Amino acid sequence: MNWIILIIAGLFEVGFTTSLGKAKSTTGTESLWWYGSFAVCLTASMVLLIKATQSLPLGTAYAVWTGIGAVGTVLMGIIFFKEPATLWRLVFITTLIGSIIGLKAVSAH
């Protein structure tokens, strides 16, 4: 169950980075809504990360959480912010995904 909580925490990390990006590209009330979304996602991500680390190894949980956030943020950048999807970016994202899976596979919990 804590792995599921950790994955959800990672997805909220993607949410807060995406919200921050959208807030920077908007103005007025719309920008405020995105900053609000940033705050909600940040809080949810941290609370869920704390919950997951109560039974998962801290180093593994943190690495998986940041990995999910990094991969998700890069993908959101490519899809929504028109960032380049170069061969090397995709190679390194794939490597990162393999590392996350490897950490989960060798974890004792």
C-alpha positions as a printed Julia matrix, in Angstrom:
109×3 Matrix{Float64}:
  0.0    0.0     0.0
  2.83   2.42    0.77
  4.23   1.98   -2.74
  0.88   3.14   -4.12
  0.96   6.13   -1.75
  4.49   6.9    -2.93
  3.46   6.76   -6.6
  0.55   9.12   -5.91
  2.96  11.46   -4.07
  5.18  11.43   -7.16
  2.23  12.26   -9.38
  1.39  15.21   -7.13
  5.01  16.31   -7.57
  4.37  16.37  -11.32
  1.24  18.38  -10.54
  3.05  21.03   -8.56
  5.81  21.48  -11.13
  3.3   21.65  -13.96
  1.19  24.14  -12.0
  4.26  26.29  -11.44
  5.01  26.24  -15.17
  1.43  27.21  -16.03
  1.41  29.97  -13.4
  4.52  31.47  -14.98
  2.89  31.52  -18.42
 -0.41  33.11  -17.36
 -1.49  36.39  -15.76
 -4.11  37.72  -13.41
 -6.7   35.46  -11.84
 -5.68  32.48  -13.96
 -2.15  32.73  -12.61
 -3.48  32.81   -9.04
 -5.46  29.61   -9.67
 -2.31  27.9   -10.91
 -0.37  29.07   -7.85
 -3.18  27.7    -5.7
 -2.94  24.4    -7.54
  0.82  24.47   -6.92
  0.27  24.88   -3.16
 -2.33  22.09   -2.98
 -0.22  19.65   -5.02
  2.94  20.5    -3.07
  1.2   19.91    0.25
 -0.39  16.65   -0.9
  2.92  15.41   -2.31
  4.82  16.12    0.91
  2.15  14.62    3.19
  2.0   11.44    1.1
  5.8   11.21    0.93
  5.97  11.46    4.72
  3.33   8.72    5.01
  5.15   6.43    2.57
  8.51   6.83    4.3
  7.08   5.58    7.57
  7.5    2.03    6.29
  9.64   2.28    3.14
 13.4    2.9     3.21
 13.92   6.67    3.1
 16.62   6.63    0.41
 14.64   4.39   -1.9
 11.38   6.26   -1.35
 12.99   9.63   -1.98
 14.74   8.41   -5.13
 11.52   6.9    -6.5
  9.53  10.04   -5.61
 12.0   12.37   -7.31
 12.31  10.0   -10.27
  8.56   9.96  -10.83
  8.56  13.74  -10.53
 11.48  14.16  -12.92
 10.13  11.81  -15.58
  6.63  13.2   -15.29
  7.81  16.8   -15.4
  9.93  16.2   -18.49
  7.0   14.48  -20.21
  4.64  17.32  -19.25
  7.2   19.79  -20.58
  7.34  17.96  -23.89
  3.56  17.57  -24.18
  2.27  20.89  -22.8
  5.16  23.36  -22.88
  6.58  22.41  -26.29
  9.99  21.46  -24.9
 12.16  19.47  -27.32
 11.85  15.67  -27.38
 15.39  14.97  -28.5
 16.83  11.49  -28.74
 19.14  12.02  -25.76
 16.35  13.38  -23.55
 14.28  10.29  -24.32
 17.26   7.97  -23.75
 17.93   9.47  -20.33
 14.24   9.45  -19.36
 14.18   5.74  -20.24
 17.31   5.18  -18.15
 15.7    6.98  -15.23
 12.55   4.86  -15.52
 14.71   1.72  -15.51
 16.47   2.95  -12.38
 13.16   3.58  -10.6
 11.96   0.08  -11.47
 15.29  -1.33  -10.31
 15.05   0.43   -6.94
 11.56  -0.96   -6.44
 12.73  -4.45   -7.43
 15.6   -4.56   -4.96
 13.7   -2.92   -2.08
 13.03  -5.15    0.91
  9.49  -3.8     1.33
